[in-house]
Amino acid sequence: MKSLSEDLHALAAQAPDVDLGARAVRGARRRRATRLAVAAAAAVCVIAGGGATFLWQERAPALVLPPPETTVLPLPAKGVAPVEQFYRAICRDTGPTCAWRLVTRDGATYELADGPRDGPVEATPDGRRIAYYSPGRHAVVVRDLAGGQVWTSPLKQQEREFDSEFALRLAPGGLRFAVSGRTSNKLVDLKRGTATDLPKGWWPLSVSDGTGPVVMAKSSDDTTSVRVLGHAPVAVTPSTYDFSALAPDGRTMARVNATLDRDRTPMVQNDGTLVVFDVLGGVERRIRPSGLAAGLLPAKLGGWLSAREVTMMTVSGDARQDAVVYAVDVVSSRARELFTLRDDGQFSVPGLVR
């Protein structure tokens, strides 16, 4: 029998933070079907990449050719609209992965040429500033898309720091962040030029601007402890990995709810609801987001777009259905659609806690 910890990781994997293999396979099938007008059977594998173009000639064997690679312009130094999402596909010519690309809210697509092979690529919840590990600078950099300002972290890190589990949590303004990698767990303040240690064994969830709260979590098999630094932790049951950032009021958070049954396989299952709770201790309440497309369930949460609306990514067990990002009003429970995720191998959504 699987352990509860294994089930929790399996549940988290339903909304992977960097690899959407099933959706990549689905996208490849759709592209092939469009080109050929023929149905193709596909196995759902944890892979990423585009499909193949089939060129049929009369009385000749079918030739399998790679699809043409579209090119986009490098990210301009300034004058760029807020980012909607990042994506990255598998490539043929440049090694295992292509460069990250960002899609802006006005529909433009650019390539992040100096972005990482491994390492974080994130954006503030409003999409106006992006942050990523720059191999050339050996540090995390923050860029203002409209004005062109660039800030470089005083914390120097090698790319191997991010070849396993890592996190980058931006404050809403982007100039304060927590970065966690193979050996480091730091709070970086770009205005002050400082990098200070965060508690070992705790995972960063949320960072506020200025000298505001920092929220961290530590999970066990049965519970997760969540705490605002400087305050006592609160216990969340069952253990979960899927939290929002801290709301503007400095005490409200949300999490994707799951149910625990040790006689069931898997033992932990998503029940389609969110729990809104007080991270300083107090009441919690459950909401079921309304207005979602049929078949979609909450999977990941992110930053707050207002005092009431939190970002939520939804997924489906059906490989033919796209993942969709919504804004959820935690008072009315109403969800409004923001955008659909691209059918590519890796992605990043502004403000998403992954």
Coordinates of C-alpha atoms in Angstrom, one line a residue:
M1 CA 0.0 0.0 0.0
K2 CA 1.2 3.5 -0.8
S3 CA 2.1 5.8 2.0
L4 CA 0.1 9.0 2.7
S5 CA 3.2 11.0 1.6
E6 CA 3.2 9.2 -1.8
D7 CA -0.5 9.9 -2.2
L8 CA 0.0 13.6 -1.4
H9 CA 2.8 13.8 -4.0
A10 CA 0.5 12.0 -6.5
L11 CA -2.3 14.5 -5.9
A12 CA 0.1 17.4 -6.3
A13 CA 1.2 15.9 -9.6
Q14 CA -2.3 16.2 -11.0
A15 CA -1.4 19.9 -11.5
P16 CA 2.3 19.7 -12.2
D17 CA 4.2 22.9 -11.8
V18 CA 6.5 22.5 -14.7
D19 CA 5.5 19.6 -16.9
L20 CA 2.1 19.3 -18.6
G21 CA 2.9 16.0 -20.4
A22 CA -0.7 14.9 -21.0
R23 CA -1.6 18.3 -22.4
A24 CA 1.4 18.3 -24.6
V25 CA 0.4 15.0 -26.0
R26 CA -3.1 16.3 -26.5
G27 CA -1.9 19.4 -28.3
A28 CA 0.2 17.2 -30.6
R29 CA -2.8 15.0 -31.4
R30 CA -4.9 18.1 -32.2
R31 CA -2.2 19.5 -34.5
R32 CA -1.8 16.2 -36.4
A33 CA -5.6 15.9 -36.7
T34 CA -5.9 19.4 -38.1
R35 CA -3.2 18.7 -40.7
L36 CA -4.4 15.2 -41.7
A37 CA -8.1 15.2 -40.9
V38 CA -7.5 11.7 -39.5
A39 CA -7.9 10.4 -36.0
A40 CA -4.8 9.1 -34.2
A41 CA -4.6 7.0 -31.1
A42 CA -2.2 8.3 -28.4
A43 CA -0.8 7.0 -25.1
V44 CA -0.8 9.4 -22.2
C45 CA 2.8 9.7 -21.2
V46 CA 4.7 12.2 -19.1
I47 CA 6.5 13.8 -22.0
A48 CA 6.5 17.2 -23.6
G49 CA 6.8 18.4 -27.2
G50 CA 5.1 19.1 -30.5
G51 CA 3.7 16.5 -32.9
A52 CA 4.9 15.4 -36.3
T53 CA 3.7 16.5 -39.7
F54 CA 2.8 13.6 -42.0
L55 CA 3.4 14.2 -45.7
W56 CA 1.4 11.8 -47.8
Q57 CA 2.4 11.1 -51.4
E58 CA 0.4 8.9 -53.8
R59 CA 1.7 5.3 -54.1
A60 CA 4.7 6.2 -51.8
P61 CA 5.4 5.5 -48.2
A62 CA 4.5 8.2 -45.7
L63 CA 7.4 10.4 -44.7
V64 CA 7.5 11.7 -41.1
L65 CA 8.9 15.2 -40.9
P66 CA 9.5 17.4 -37.9
P67 CA 7.1 20.4 -37.6
P68 CA 8.5 23.8 -38.5
E69 CA 9.7 25.8 -35.6
T70 CA 8.2 29.2 -35.3
T71 CA 10.5 32.1 -34.3
V72 CA 9.6 35.0 -32.1
L73 CA 11.4 38.2 -31.3
P74 CA 13.6 38.5 -28.2
L75 CA 12.0 40.3 -25.3
P76 CA 12.4 44.1 -25.8
A77 CA 14.3 46.1 -23.2
K78 CA 11.1 48.1 -22.4
G79 CA 7.6 49.0 -23.6
V80 CA 6.2 45.5 -23.0
A81 CA 2.6 44.9 -21.8
P82 CA 2.0 42.8 -18.6
V83 CA 2.7 39.1 -19.0
E84 CA -0.2 36.6 -19.1
Q85 CA 1.8 33.4 -19.0
F86 CA 5.2 31.8 -19.7
Y87 CA 5.6 28.6 -21.7
R88 CA 8.5 26.5 -22.9
A89 CA 8.4 23.5 -25.3
I90 CA 10.8 20.7 -26.1
C91 CA 13.1 21.6 -29.0
R92 CA 15.1 19.6 -31.6
D93 CA 18.1 21.8 -32.2
T94 CA 19.0 23.5 -28.9
G95 CA 19.2 20.6 -26.5
P96 CA 16.4 19.2 -24.4
T97 CA 14.5 22.5 -24.0
C98 CA 13.9 25.7 -25.9
A99 CA 14.1 29.1 -24.3
W100 CA 11.2 30.4 -22.2
R101 CA 8.7 32.5 -24.0
L102 CA 6.2 34.9 -22.5
V103 CA 2.8 35.8 -23.8
T104 CA 1.6 39.3 -23.0
R105 CA -2.0 40.4 -22.3
D106 CA -2.1 42.3 -25.6
G107 CA -1.3 39.0 -27.5
A108 CA 2.4 39.5 -28.2
T109 CA 4.9 36.6 -27.7
Y110 CA 8.6 37.1 -26.9
E111 CA 11.5 34.9 -26.2
L112 CA 13.4 35.2 -22.9
A113 CA 16.8 34.7 -24.4
D114 CA 18.8 35.0 -21.2
G115 CA 16.5 32.8 -19.1
P116 CA 17.5 29.6 -17.4
R117 CA 17.7 26.0 -18.6
D118 CA 17.0 25.0 -15.0
G119 CA 15.6 27.4 -12.5
P120 CA 12.7 29.7 -11.8
V121 CA 10.8 31.9 -14.1
E122 CA 8.0 33.9 -12.4
A123 CA 6.0 37.1 -12.6
T124 CA 4.3 39.4 -10.1
P125 CA 0.5 38.8 -9.9
D126 CA -0.2 41.9 -12.0
G127 CA 2.2 40.7 -14.7
R128 CA 4.1 43.9 -14.8
R129 CA 7.4 42.6 -13.5
I130 CA 9.1 39.3 -14.2
A131 CA 11.9 37.5 -12.3
Y132 CA 14.1 34.6 -13.4
Y133 CA 17.4 33.0 -12.8
S134 CA 20.0 34.4 -15.2
P135 CA 22.9 31.9 -15.8
G136 CA 25.0 34.7 -17.2
R137 CA 24.7 36.8 -14.0
H138 CA 24.6 33.8 -11.6
A139 CA 21.7 35.5 -9.9
V140 CA 17.9 36.1 -10.0
V141 CA 17.1 39.2 -11.9
V142 CA 13.9 41.2 -11.9
R143 CA 12.7 43.2 -14.9
D144 CA 10.1 45.9 -15.2
L145 CA 8.4 45.1 -18.6
A146 CA 7.1 48.6 -19.3
G147 CA 9.9 50.8 -17.9
G148 CA 12.8 48.6 -18.6
Q149 CA 14.5 48.7 -15.2
V150 CA 16.5 45.7 -14.2
W151 CA 17.5 44.7 -10.7
T152 CA 20.0 41.9 -9.9
S153 CA 19.9 39.9 -6.7
P154 CA 23.0 40.3 -4.4
L155 CA 22.8 36.5 -3.8
K156 CA 25.1 34.7 -6.2
Q157 CA 23.9 31.2 -7.1
Q158 CA 25.1 28.5 -9.5
E159 CA 22.6 27.0 -11.9
R160 CA 23.0 23.6 -10.3
E161 CA 21.3 25.1 -7.2
F162 CA 18.0 24.7 -9.2
D163 CA 18.5 21.3 -10.7
S164 CA 16.0 19.8 -8.3
E165 CA 13.1 21.2 -6.2
F166 CA 13.1 25.0 -6.0
A167 CA 10.8 28.0 -5.4
L168 CA 10.8 31.7 -6.2
R169 CA 8.0 33.7 -4.3
L170 CA 7.7 37.3 -5.4
A171 CA 6.2 40.1 -3.4
P172 CA 3.5 42.0 -5.3
G173 CA 6.0 44.7 -6.3
G174 CA 8.7 42.1 -7.3
L175 CA 11.5 43.8 -5.4
R176 CA 11.4 41.4 -2.4
F177 CA 11.3 37.7 -2.8
A178 CA 12.1 34.3 -1.2
V179 CA 14.3 31.9 -3.2
S180 CA 14.8 28.3 -2.2
G181 CA 17.0 25.8 -3.9
R182 CA 19.2 22.8 -3.3
T183 CA 21.1 24.4 -0.4
S184 CA 19.7 27.9 0.1
N185 CA 16.5 29.3 1.6
K186 CA 16.8 33.1 1.5
L187 CA 14.8 36.3 1.7
V188 CA 16.1 38.8 -0.8
D189 CA 15.4 42.6 -0.6
L190 CA 16.5 44.3 -3.8
K191 CA 15.9 47.8 -2.5
R192 CA 18.2 47.2 0.5
G193 CA 20.6 44.9 -1.3
T194 CA 20.3 42.2 1.3
A195 CA 19.9 38.4 1.4
T196 CA 18.9 36.9 4.8
D197 CA 18.4 33.3 5.9
L198 CA 14.9 31.8 6.2
P199 CA 14.2 28.9 8.6
K200 CA 15.6 25.6 7.4
G201 CA 13.0 22.9 6.6
W202 CA 10.3 25.5 5.9
W203 CA 9.0 26.1 2.3
P204 CA 8.2 29.7 1.3
L205 CA 4.6 30.4 0.3
S206 CA 4.2 34.1 0.3
V207 CA 6.2 37.3 0.5
S208 CA 4.8 40.8 1.1
D209 CA 6.3 44.2 0.0
G210 CA 8.5 46.3 2.2
T211 CA 8.8 44.8 5.6
G212 CA 5.5 42.9 5.4
P213 CA 4.8 39.3 6.4
V214 CA 6.6 36.2 5.1
V215 CA 4.6 33.0 5.1
M216 CA 6.1 29.5 5.2
A217 CA 5.0 25.9 5.5
K218 CA 6.3 22.6 6.6
S219 CA 4.4 19.4 5.7
S220 CA 4.3 16.0 7.4
D221 CA 2.3 12.9 6.5
D222 CA -0.8 14.0 8.4
T223 CA -0.7 17.8 8.7
T224 CA 0.9 21.0 7.3
S225 CA 2.1 23.7 9.6
V226 CA 1.7 27.2 8.1
R227 CA 3.1 30.3 9.8
V228 CA 3.7 33.9 9.4
L229 CA 7.2 34.5 10.5
G230 CA 7.1 36.0 14.0
H231 CA 3.8 34.3 14.8
A232 CA 2.8 30.8 16.0
P233 CA 2.0 28.3 13.2
V234 CA -1.4 26.9 12.5
A235 CA -2.0 23.3 11.6
V236 CA -3.8 22.3 8.4
T237 CA -5.3 18.8 8.0
P238 CA -4.9 16.8 5.8
S239 CA -1.4 17.7 4.7
T240 CA -1.4 19.8 1.5
Y241 CA 1.0 21.5 -0.9
D242 CA -1.5 23.8 -2.6
F243 CA -1.8 27.3 -0.9
S244 CA -2.5 30.8 -2.2
A245 CA -0.3 33.7 -1.3
L246 CA -1.3 35.9 1.6
A247 CA -4.2 38.2 1.0
P248 CA -3.8 42.0 1.2
D249 CA -5.3 42.0 4.7
G250 CA -2.2 40.2 6.0
R251 CA -3.9 37.2 7.5
T252 CA -6.2 35.5 5.0
M253 CA -5.1 32.6 2.8
A254 CA -6.8 29.9 0.8
R255 CA -5.9 26.3 0.0
V256 CA -7.2 23.6 -2.3
N257 CA -9.1 21.2 -0.2
A258 CA -8.7 17.5 -0.2
T259 CA -10.3 14.6 1.7
L260 CA -8.3 11.8 3.5
D261 CA -9.5 8.2 3.7
R262 CA -6.8 5.7 4.6
D263 CA -8.9 2.8 3.2
R264 CA -9.1 4.4 -0.3
T265 CA -6.6 4.5 -3.1
P266 CA -5.3 7.1 -3.4
M267 CA -5.9 8.1 0.2
V268 CA -6.0 11.8 -0.5
Q269 CA -8.4 13.2 -3.2
N270 CA -9.3 16.6 -4.4
D271 CA -13.0 17.3 -3.6
G272 CA -13.4 20.4 -5.8
T273 CA -13.5 23.0 -2.9
L274 CA -11.3 25.7 -1.5
V275 CA -10.8 26.5 2.2
V276 CA -10.3 30.1 3.2
F277 CA -8.6 30.4 6.5
D278 CA -6.9 32.8 9.0
V279 CA -3.2 32.1 9.0
L280 CA -2.9 33.8 12.4
G281 CA -5.4 31.4 13.9
G282 CA -9.2 31.5 13.8
V283 CA -12.1 30.3 11.8
E284 CA -11.9 28.7 8.3
R285 CA -14.7 28.2 5.8
R286 CA -15.1 26.1 2.7
I287 CA -16.3 27.4 -0.7
R288 CA -17.1 25.7 -3.9
P289 CA -16.1 27.9 -6.9
S290 CA -19.0 28.4 -9.3
G291 CA -18.8 29.2 -13.0
L292 CA -16.1 26.7 -13.8
A293 CA -16.2 24.8 -17.1
A294 CA -17.6 21.3 -16.7
G295 CA -15.0 18.8 -15.7
L296 CA -12.5 21.3 -14.2
L297 CA -11.3 21.1 -10.6
P298 CA -9.2 23.5 -8.5
A299 CA -5.5 22.5 -8.7
K300 CA -3.2 25.4 -7.8
L301 CA -3.7 28.9 -6.2
G302 CA -1.7 32.1 -6.5
G303 CA -1.7 35.8 -5.9
W304 CA -4.6 38.0 -5.0
L305 CA -5.9 40.3 -7.7
S306 CA -7.9 42.3 -5.1
A307 CA -8.9 42.0 -1.5
R308 CA -11.5 39.3 -2.6
E309 CA -10.2 37.6 -5.7
V310 CA -7.5 35.0 -5.8
T311 CA -5.9 33.4 -8.8
M312 CA -6.7 29.7 -9.3
M313 CA -5.5 27.2 -11.9
T314 CA -7.9 24.3 -12.8
V315 CA -7.3 21.0 -14.5
S316 CA -9.3 18.0 -15.6
G317 CA -8.6 14.3 -15.6
D318 CA -9.6 14.3 -19.3
A319 CA -6.5 14.8 -21.4
R320 CA -8.6 16.4 -24.1
Q321 CA -9.6 19.3 -21.8
D322 CA -7.4 22.4 -21.4
A323 CA -6.2 23.7 -18.1
V324 CA -7.8 27.1 -17.4
V325 CA -6.8 29.9 -15.0
Y326 CA -9.6 31.7 -13.1
A327 CA -10.0 34.5 -10.6
V328 CA -12.2 33.4 -7.7
D329 CA -14.1 35.7 -5.4
V330 CA -13.7 34.1 -1.9
V331 CA -16.8 36.0 -0.7
S332 CA -19.3 35.1 -3.4
S333 CA -17.5 31.9 -4.6
R334 CA -17.9 33.1 -8.2
A335 CA -15.1 32.4 -10.6
R336 CA -14.3 34.4 -13.8
E337 CA -12.1 33.0 -16.5
L338 CA -8.8 34.7 -17.1
F339 CA -7.1 32.6 -19.8
T340 CA -6.3 29.0 -21.0
L341 CA -2.9 27.6 -20.6
R342 CA -0.9 26.8 -23.7
D343 CA -0.4 23.2 -24.9
D344 CA 3.4 23.1 -24.3
G345 CA 5.8 21.3 -22.1
Q346 CA 6.4 23.8 -19.3
F347 CA 4.5 26.8 -18.0
S348 CA 4.5 29.5 -15.4
V349 CA 1.5 31.7 -14.4
P350 CA 2.0 35.1 -12.7
G351 CA 1.7 34.8 -8.9
L352 CA 1.0 31.0 -8.9
V353 CA 2.3 29.2 -5.8
R354 CA 4.0 26.1 -7.1

